[in-house]
CSV table of C-alpha atoms in Angstrom, one decimal:
chain,number,residue,atom,x,y,z
V,146,MET,CA,-126.5,-158.3,9.3
V,147,ASN,CA,-124.7,-158.0,12.6
V,148,GLU,CA,-121.6,-155.7,12.8
V,149,LEU,CA,-119.0,-158.5,13.2
V,150,LEU,CA,-120.3,-160.3,10.1
V,151,MET,CA,-120.1,-157.0,8.2
V,152,VAL,CA,-116.5,-156.5,9.3
V,153,VAL,CA,-115.5,-160.0,8.1
V,154,VAL,CA,-117.3,-159.6,4.7
V,155,GLY,CA,-115.6,-156.2,4.3
V,156,MET,CA,-112.3,-157.7,5.1
V,157,ALA,CA,-112.9,-160.5,2.5
V,158,ILE,CA,-113.8,-157.9,-0.2
V,159,VAL,CA,-110.7,-155.7,0.4
V,160,THR,CA,-108.5,-158.8,0.4
V,161,TYR,CA,-110.0,-160.3,-2.8
V,162,LEU,CA,-109.8,-157.1,-4.8
V,163,PRO,CA,-106.0,-156.7,-4.9
V,164,ARG,CA,-105.7,-160.4,-5.7
V,165,LEU,CA,-108.2,-160.2,-8.5
V,166,THR,CA,-107.8,-156.9,-10.3
V,167,PRO,CA,-104.4,-157.4,-12.0
V,168,LEU,CA,-105.3,-160.9,-13.1
V,169,VAL,CA,-108.4,-159.6,-15.0
V,170,ILE,CA,-107.1,-156.2,-16.1
V,171,LEU,CA,-103.6,-157.2,-17.4
V,172,ARG,CA,-105.1,-160.0,-19.5
V,173,ASP,CA,-104.6,-159.4,-23.2
V,174,LYS,CA,-102.6,-156.3,-22.5
V,175,LYS,CA,-99.2,-156.0,-24.1
V,176,LEU,CA,-97.1,-154.7,-21.2
V,177,PRO,CA,-94.4,-152.1,-21.9
V,178,PRO,CA,-91.0,-154.0,-21.7
V,179,PHE,CA,-89.9,-152.0,-18.7
V,180,LEU,CA,-93.0,-153.0,-16.7
V,181,GLY,CA,-92.5,-156.6,-17.8
V,182,THR,CA,-88.9,-156.6,-16.4
V,183,PHE,CA,-90.1,-154.9,-13.2
V,184,LEU,CA,-92.7,-157.6,-12.6
V,185,GLN,CA,-90.1,-160.2,-13.3
V,186,PHE,CA,-88.1,-158.9,-10.4
V,187,VAL,CA,-91.1,-158.6,-8.1
V,188,PRO,CA,-91.2,-162.2,-6.8
V,189,TYR,CA,-87.6,-162.1,-5.6
V,190,ALA,CA,-87.9,-158.6,-4.1
V,191,VAL,CA,-91.1,-159.7,-2.3
V,192,LEU,CA,-89.5,-162.9,-1.0
V,193,ALA,CA,-86.5,-161.0,0.3
V,194,ALA,CA,-88.7,-158.5,2.1
V,195,LEU,CA,-91.0,-161.2,3.5
V,196,ILE,CA,-88.0,-163.1,5.0
V,197,PHE,CA,-85.9,-160.3,6.5
V,198,PRO,CA,-86.2,-159.0,9.2
V,199,GLY,CA,-89.5,-160.7,9.9
V,200,ILE,CA,-87.8,-164.1,10.4
V,201,LEU,CA,-85.9,-162.7,13.4
V,202,SER,CA,-89.1,-162.4,15.4
V,203,SER,CA,-90.7,-165.6,14.2
V,204,THR,CA,-90.0,-167.7,17.2
V,205,GLY,CA,-90.3,-165.1,20.0
V,206,GLU,CA,-86.5,-165.2,20.6
V,207,THR,CA,-84.1,-163.6,18.2
V,208,SER,CA,-81.3,-166.1,19.0
V,209,THR,CA,-83.3,-169.2,18.3
V,210,ALA,CA,-84.8,-167.6,15.1
V,211,ALA,CA,-81.3,-166.8,13.9
V,212,ALA,CA,-80.2,-170.4,14.5
V,213,GLY,CA,-83.1,-171.7,12.5
V,214,ALA,CA,-82.5,-169.1,9.8
V,215,LEU,CA,-78.9,-170.0,9.4
V,216,ALA,CA,-79.6,-173.7,9.3
V,217,ALA,CA,-82.3,-173.2,6.6
V,218,PHE,CA,-80.0,-170.9,4.6
V,219,PHE,CA,-77.2,-173.4,4.7
V,220,LEU,CA,-79.5,-176.3,3.6
V,221,ALA,CA,-81.0,-174.2,0.8
V,222,TRP,CA,-77.6,-173.2,-0.4
V,223,MET,CA,-76.8,-176.9,-0.7
V,224,ARG,CA,-80.0,-177.1,-2.9
V,225,LEU,CA,-81.7,-179.6,-0.6
V,226,ASN,CA,-85.3,-180.4,-1.2
V,227,ILE,CA,-87.7,-177.7,0.2
V,228,MET,CA,-89.2,-180.0,2.9
V,229,LEU,CA,-85.7,-180.8,4.2
V,230,VAL,CA,-84.9,-177.1,4.4
V,231,VAL,CA,-88.1,-176.4,6.3
V,232,MET,CA,-87.6,-179.3,8.7
V,233,GLY,CA,-83.9,-178.3,9.1
V,234,GLY,CA,-84.9,-174.8,9.9
V,235,ILE,CA,-87.5,-175.9,12.5
V,236,ALA,CA,-84.9,-178.3,14.0
V,237,GLY,CA,-82.3,-175.5,14.1
V,238,ALA,CA,-84.7,-173.2,15.9
V,239,TYR,CA,-85.7,-176.0,18.3
V,240,LEU,CA,-82.1,-176.9,19.1
V,241,GLY,CA,-81.6,-173.2,19.7
V,242,THR,CA,-84.3,-173.2,22.3
V,243,LEU,CA,-82.6,-176.1,24.1
V,244,LEU,CA,-79.2,-174.4,23.9
V,245,PHE,CA,-79.9,-170.7,24.7
D,252,MET,CA,-89.1,-163.3,-22.8
D,253,GLN,CA,-92.8,-162.8,-22.7
D,254,LYS,CA,-92.9,-163.2,-26.5
D,255,GLU,CA,-93.0,-166.9,-25.8
D,256,LYS,CA,-96.5,-166.5,-24.7
D,257,ALA,CA,-97.6,-166.3,-28.3
D,258,ARG,CA,-96.9,-169.9,-29.0
D,259,ALA,CA,-97.7,-171.0,-25.6
D,260,SER,CA,-101.5,-171.4,-25.7
D,261,ILE,CA,-101.3,-175.1,-25.0
D,262,ASP,CA,-102.5,-177.1,-22.0
D,263,THR,CA,-105.2,-174.9,-20.4
D,264,CYS,CA,-107.4,-177.8,-19.7
D,265,GLY,CA,-106.5,-179.8,-22.8
D,266,ILE,CA,-103.8,-182.4,-22.4
D,267,SER,CA,-104.5,-183.5,-18.8
D,268,ALA,CA,-105.8,-181.6,-15.8
D,269,TYR,CA,-105.0,-184.4,-13.5
D,270,GLN,CA,-101.2,-184.3,-13.7
D,271,PRO,CA,-100.6,-180.6,-13.1
D,272,PHE,CA,-103.3,-180.6,-10.4
D,273,TRP,CA,-101.4,-183.2,-8.5
D,274,ARG,CA,-98.1,-181.4,-9.0
D,275,GLY,CA,-99.8,-178.4,-7.5
D,276,ILE,CA,-101.0,-180.4,-4.5
D,277,LYS,CA,-97.5,-181.8,-4.0
D,278,ALA,CA,-95.8,-178.4,-4.3
D,279,SER,CA,-98.3,-177.2,-1.7
D,280,ILE,CA,-97.2,-179.7,1.0
D,281,PRO,CA,-94.6,-177.4,2.6
D,282,ILE,CA,-97.1,-174.6,2.6
D,283,ALA,CA,-99.7,-176.8,4.4
D,284,VAL,CA,-97.0,-177.8,7.0
D,285,GLY,CA,-96.3,-174.2,7.6
D,286,TYR,CA,-100.0,-173.1,7.7
D,287,ILE,CA,-101.4,-175.7,10.1
D,288,PRO,CA,-99.5,-174.5,13.3
D,289,ILE,CA,-100.2,-170.8,12.4
D,290,ALA,CA,-103.9,-171.5,11.7
D,291,ILE,CA,-104.1,-173.4,15.0
D,292,THR,CA,-102.6,-170.4,16.7
D,293,PHE,CA,-105.1,-168.2,15.0
D,294,GLY,CA,-108.0,-170.4,16.2
D,295,LEU,CA,-106.6,-170.3,19.7
D,296,VAL,CA,-106.1,-166.5,19.6
D,297,ALA,CA,-109.5,-165.9,18.2
D,298,ARG,CA,-111.1,-168.1,20.8
D,299,SER,CA,-109.2,-166.5,23.7
D,300,SER,CA,-109.9,-163.0,22.5
D,301,GLY,CA,-113.6,-163.8,22.9
D,302,ILE,CA,-114.9,-163.3,19.4
D,303,PRO,CA,-117.6,-165.8,18.3
D,304,ASP,CA,-116.2,-169.0,16.8
D,305,TYR,CA,-118.2,-168.7,13.6
D,306,ILE,CA,-116.6,-165.3,13.0
D,307,ALA,CA,-113.1,-166.8,13.2
D,308,LEU,CA,-114.1,-169.8,11.0
D,309,LEU,CA,-115.8,-167.5,8.5
D,310,MET,CA,-112.7,-165.3,8.4
D,311,SER,CA,-110.4,-168.3,7.4
D,312,PHE,CA,-113.0,-169.3,4.9
D,313,ILE,CA,-113.6,-166.1,3.0
D,314,VAL,CA,-110.7,-163.8,3.9
D,315,PHE,CA,-107.9,-166.5,3.8
D,316,ALA,CA,-105.0,-164.1,4.6
D,317,GLY,CA,-102.9,-164.9,7.7
D,318,ALA,CA,-101.6,-161.5,8.8
D,319,SER,CA,-104.9,-159.7,8.1
D,320,GLN,CA,-106.8,-162.3,10.2
D,321,PHE,CA,-104.6,-161.9,13.2
D,322,VAL,CA,-104.8,-158.1,12.9
D,323,GLY,CA,-108.5,-158.3,12.3
D,324,VAL,CA,-109.2,-160.4,15.4
D,325,ASN,CA,-107.0,-158.2,17.4
D,326,LEU,CA,-108.8,-155.0,16.3
D,327,ILE,CA,-112.2,-156.6,16.7
D,328,ALA,CA,-111.2,-157.6,20.3
D,329,LEU,CA,-110.2,-154.0,20.9
D,330,SER,CA,-113.6,-152.9,19.5
D,331,THR,CA,-112.0,-150.8,16.8
D,332,ASN,CA,-114.2,-148.9,14.3
D,333,PRO,CA,-115.2,-151.4,11.6
D,334,TRP,CA,-114.1,-149.1,8.7
D,335,GLU,CA,-110.7,-148.8,10.3
D,336,ILE,CA,-110.4,-152.6,10.5
D,337,ILE,CA,-111.3,-152.9,6.8
D,338,LEU,CA,-108.9,-150.1,5.8
D,339,THR,CA,-106.1,-151.7,7.7
D,340,THR,CA,-106.8,-155.0,6.0
D,341,PHE,CA,-106.8,-153.4,2.7
D,342,ILE,CA,-103.4,-151.7,3.2
D,343,LEU,CA,-102.0,-155.0,4.5
D,344,ASN,CA,-103.1,-156.8,1.4
D,345,LEU,CA,-102.1,-154.2,-1.2
D,346,ARG,CA,-98.9,-156.2,-1.8
D,347,HIS,CA,-101.0,-158.9,-3.4
D,348,PHE,CA,-101.6,-156.4,-6.2
D,349,LEU,CA,-97.9,-156.6,-7.1
D,350,MET,CA,-98.0,-160.4,-6.8
D,351,THR,CA,-100.9,-161.1,-9.0
D,352,ALA,CA,-99.6,-158.5,-11.6
D,353,SER,CA,-96.5,-160.6,-11.7
D,354,LEU,CA,-98.4,-163.8,-11.8
D,355,SER,CA,-100.6,-162.6,-14.7
D,356,LEU,CA,-97.5,-162.8,-16.9
D,357,ARG,CA,-97.2,-166.5,-16.2
D,358,ILE,CA,-100.8,-167.3,-17.1
D,359,ASP,CA,-102.0,-168.2,-20.6
D,360,VAL,CA,-103.7,-165.0,-22.1
D,361,SER,CA,-106.6,-167.1,-23.3
D,362,LEU,CA,-107.5,-168.3,-19.8
D,363,SER,CA,-111.1,-167.6,-19.0
D,364,LYS,CA,-112.4,-165.0,-16.6
D,365,THR,CA,-114.0,-167.7,-14.4
D,366,TRP,CA,-110.6,-169.3,-14.0
D,367,ARG,CA,-109.0,-166.0,-13.1
D,368,PHE,CA,-111.7,-165.2,-10.5
D,369,LEU,CA,-111.1,-168.7,-9.0
D,370,LEU,CA,-107.3,-168.6,-9.0
D,371,ALA,CA,-107.2,-165.0,-7.6
D,372,PHE,CA,-108.9,-166.1,-4.4
D,373,GLY,CA,-106.1,-168.4,-3.4
D,374,VAL,CA,-103.2,-166.0,-3.9
D,375,THR,CA,-101.2,-165.7,-0.7
D,376,ASP,CA,-97.5,-164.8,0.0
D,377,GLU,CA,-96.8,-168.5,0.1
D,378,THR,CA,-98.8,-169.8,-2.9
D,379,PHE,CA,-97.5,-166.9,-5.0
D,380,SER,CA,-93.9,-167.6,-4.0
D,381,VAL,CA,-94.1,-171.3,-4.8
D,382,ALA,CA,-96.0,-170.7,-8.1
D,383,SER,CA,-93.6,-168.0,-9.3
D,384,MET,CA,-90.5,-170.0,-8.5
D,385,GLN,CA,-91.6,-172.8,-10.8
D,386,LYS,CA,-89.3,-173.3,-13.8
D,387,ASP,CA,-91.9,-173.3,-16.5
D,388,GLN,CA,-92.6,-169.9,-17.9
D,389,LEU,CA,-96.3,-170.6,-18.3
D,390,LEU,CA,-98.2,-172.1,-15.4
D,391,SER,CA,-101.1,-174.5,-15.8
D,392,PRO,CA,-104.2,-173.2,-14.1
D,393,TRP,CA,-104.7,-176.7,-12.7
D,394,PHE,CA,-101.3,-176.5,-11.0
D,395,ILE,CA,-102.2,-173.2,-9.4
D,396,LEU,CA,-105.6,-174.6,-8.4
D,397,GLY,CA,-104.0,-177.6,-6.7
D,398,LEU,CA,-101.5,-175.4,-5.0
D,399,ASN,CA,-104.1,-173.0,-3.7
D,400,MET,CA,-106.6,-175.7,-2.7
D,401,LEU,CA,-104.3,-177.7,-0.3
D,402,ALA,CA,-103.1,-174.4,1.2
D,403,PHE,CA,-106.7,-173.3,1.7
D,404,THR,CA,-107.7,-176.7,3.2
D,405,ALA,CA,-104.8,-176.7,5.6
D,406,TRP,CA,-105.5,-173.2,6.7
D,407,ASN,CA,-109.2,-173.9,7.4
D,408,ALA,CA,-108.5,-177.3,9.0
D,409,GLY,CA,-106.0,-175.7,11.3
D,410,THR,CA,-108.4,-172.9,12.3
D,411,TRP,CA,-111.0,-175.5,13.2
D,412,ALA,CA,-108.4,-177.5,15.1
D,413,GLY,CA,-107.2,-174.4,17.0
D,414,ILE,CA,-110.7,-173.5,18.0
D,415,PHE,CA,-112.0,-176.9,19.0
D,416,LEU,CA,-109.0,-178.6,20.4
D,417,ALA,CA,-107.0,-177.4,23.3
D,418,ALA,CA,-103.3,-176.6,22.7
D,419,GLY,CA,-101.6,-179.9,22.7
D,420,LEU,CA,-98.1,-179.1,21.4
D,421,PRO,CA,-95.3,-178.3,23.8
D,422,SER,CA,-94.9,-174.5,23.6
D,423,ALA,CA,-91.2,-174.6,22.7
D,424,LEU,CA,-92.0,-176.8,19.7
D,425,GLN,CA,-94.9,-174.6,18.8
D,426,ALA,CA,-92.7,-171.5,18.9
D,427,SER,CA,-90.1,-173.2,16.8
D,428,MET,CA,-92.6,-174.0,14.1
D,429,GLY,CA,-93.3,-170.3,13.8
D,430,ILE,CA,-90.2,-170.2,11.6
D,431,ALA,CA,-91.6,-172.8,9.2
D,432,LEU,CA,-92.9,-170.5,6.5
D,433,TYR,CA,-89.8,-168.3,6.6
D,434,THR,CA,-87.6,-171.3,6.0
D,435,MET,CA,-89.8,-172.2,3.1
D,436,PHE,CA,-89.2,-168.7,1.6
D,437,ILE,CA,-85.5,-169.3,2.1
D,438,ALA,CA,-85.7,-172.6,0.3
D,439,LEU,CA,-87.4,-170.9,-2.6
D,440,LEU,CA,-85.2,-167.9,-2.8
D,441,VAL,CA,-81.6,-169.0,-2.1
D,442,PRO,CA,-81.1,-171.3,-5.1
D,443,ALA,CA,-82.1,-168.3,-7.4
D,444,LEU,CA,-79.4,-166.2,-5.7
D,445,LYS,CA,-76.8,-168.6,-7.0
D,446,VAL,CA,-77.7,-168.4,-10.7
D,447,SER,CA,-78.5,-164.8,-11.3
D,448,ARG,CA,-76.5,-161.7,-10.3
D,449,PRO,CA,-79.4,-159.4,-11.0
D,450,ILE,CA,-81.6,-161.4,-8.6
D,451,PHE,CA,-78.9,-161.4,-6.0
D,452,LEU,CA,-78.6,-157.6,-6.1
D,453,VAL,CA,-82.4,-157.1,-6.1
D,454,VAL,CA,-82.7,-159.3,-3.0
D,455,LEU,CA,-79.9,-157.5,-1.3
D,456,ILE,CA,-81.5,-154.1,-2.0
D,457,SER,CA,-84.9,-155.3,-0.8
D,458,VAL,CA,-83.5,-156.7,2.4
D,459,ALA,CA,-81.6,-153.5,3.1
D,460,ILE,CA,-84.6,-151.3,2.5
D,461,ASN,CA,-86.9,-153.5,4.5
D,462,SER,CA,-84.5,-153.6,7.4
D,463,ALA,CA,-84.0,-149.9,7.4
D,464,LEU,CA,-87.7,-149.3,7.4
D,465,ALA,CA,-88.2,-151.8,10.3
D,466,TRP,CA,-85.4,-150.4,12.4
D,467,ILE,CA,-85.3,-146.6,11.8
D,468,PRO,CA,-87.6,-145.1,14.4
D,469,PHE,CA,-89.7,-142.9,12.1
D,470,SER,CA,-90.5,-145.5,9.5
D,471,GLN,CA,-91.4,-148.0,12.1
D,472,GLU,CA,-94.8,-146.3,12.1
D,473,LEU,CA,-95.4,-147.9,8.7
D,474,SER,CA,-97.3,-151.2,8.9
D,475,THR,CA,-95.6,-154.4,7.8
D,476,GLY,CA,-97.7,-154.4,4.7
D,477,TRP,CA,-96.5,-151.0,3.6
D,478,ARG,CA,-92.9,-151.7,4.4
D,479,ILE,CA,-93.0,-154.8,2.1
D,480,ILE,CA,-94.7,-152.8,-0.6
D,481,VAL,CA,-92.1,-150.0,-0.5
D,482,SER,CA,-89.1,-152.5,-0.4
D,483,THR,CA,-90.5,-154.5,-3.2
D,484,ILE,CA,-91.2,-151.6,-5.5
D,485,THR,CA,-87.9,-149.9,-4.9
D,486,ALA,CA,-85.8,-153.1,-5.3
D,487,ALA,CA,-87.7,-154.3,-8.4
D,488,LEU,CA,-87.4,-150.8,-9.9
D,489,ALA,CA,-83.7,-150.7,-9.2
D,490,GLY,CA,-83.3,-154.1,-10.7
D,491,SER,CA,-85.1,-153.1,-13.9
D,492,ILE,CA,-83.0,-150.0,-14.2
D,493,LEU,CA,-79.7,-151.7,-13.6
D,494,PHE,CA,-80.6,-154.8,-15.6
D,495,PRO,CA,-83.0,-153.9,-18.4
D,496,ARG,CA,-82.6,-157.4,-19.7
D,497,GLY,CA,-84.3,-158.8,-16.6
D,498,ILE,CA,-83.4,-161.7,-14.3
D,499,GLY,CA,-81.2,-163.3,-16.9
D,500,GLY,CA,-79.3,-160.0,-17.4
D,501,SER,CA,-75.8,-161.2,-16.7
D,502,GLU,CA,-76.2,-164.8,-17.4
D,503,ASP,CA,-78.7,-166.4,-19.7
D,504,GLU,CA,-80.8,-169.3,-18.6
């Protein structure tokens, strides 16, 4: 097996393991309530950390990214459909490109 | 809250697989829209960095993890030591450990190992986010499968397109589309902020910590993957100490 192929297979394995292990191990286990509560909060904490500050460098220009982020935030706050929020965010960033 | 699981061993593949599967596909459309431009970029970057096409295609097919693939191609192009590349990928993906642990609470306990092996492969930041923001406490495996499958297909189709087609999109538009997945995260998160004070605080804490880690000179040395892990654990921990009753701590749903 050539070296590059080995690298990719290695990458695949170390990517799959963290995805798989909890799904198989936590099965049938009664979690202590504290851990259950903790895991309930995880999605929100992850989303928050994924969004900020990463979003500011998502378009290559902080100002256009901020324009798109604000547009998306506003639309999401109005509880618009997810696709509209996404398109509004892209449009916001694109308008930002034209303005700044 | 999780006590409900006892009575919830319904619909694994019983009632109808077709309906939740299609709901999964539909819920995955925003992910696909976000993935395609990124995957095209990945294909272009991979091609321009001079790694063989089949390596880039194989990466999208068996690794299926955006950030890791970009970092991987970059490190391969710099002829980094293979073990170092693999270790970096591992660190970058440790956060999925937290995600699937959280997801495992939303899956029927009686779901078979085969299903679990299958569903695990498709867990990404995006598929996890969409799945966990669903209203139902228990998720149909068919729903998750549909969600993961469209995302996977879009990611691979985009990679092919990037490698074999030249860049057609105007660069300003292409750059603006870089924000797509972030706006999807916003669309998923913001409505939850409005209904739950515990969630609001946890989000605030997570953003504050992640920003501090990204902007304070010393902690900038941490990779993005580690910063997300540290922010998530700290914020979720603070949340479960402050609100032992969970996300519905101040208002019941």
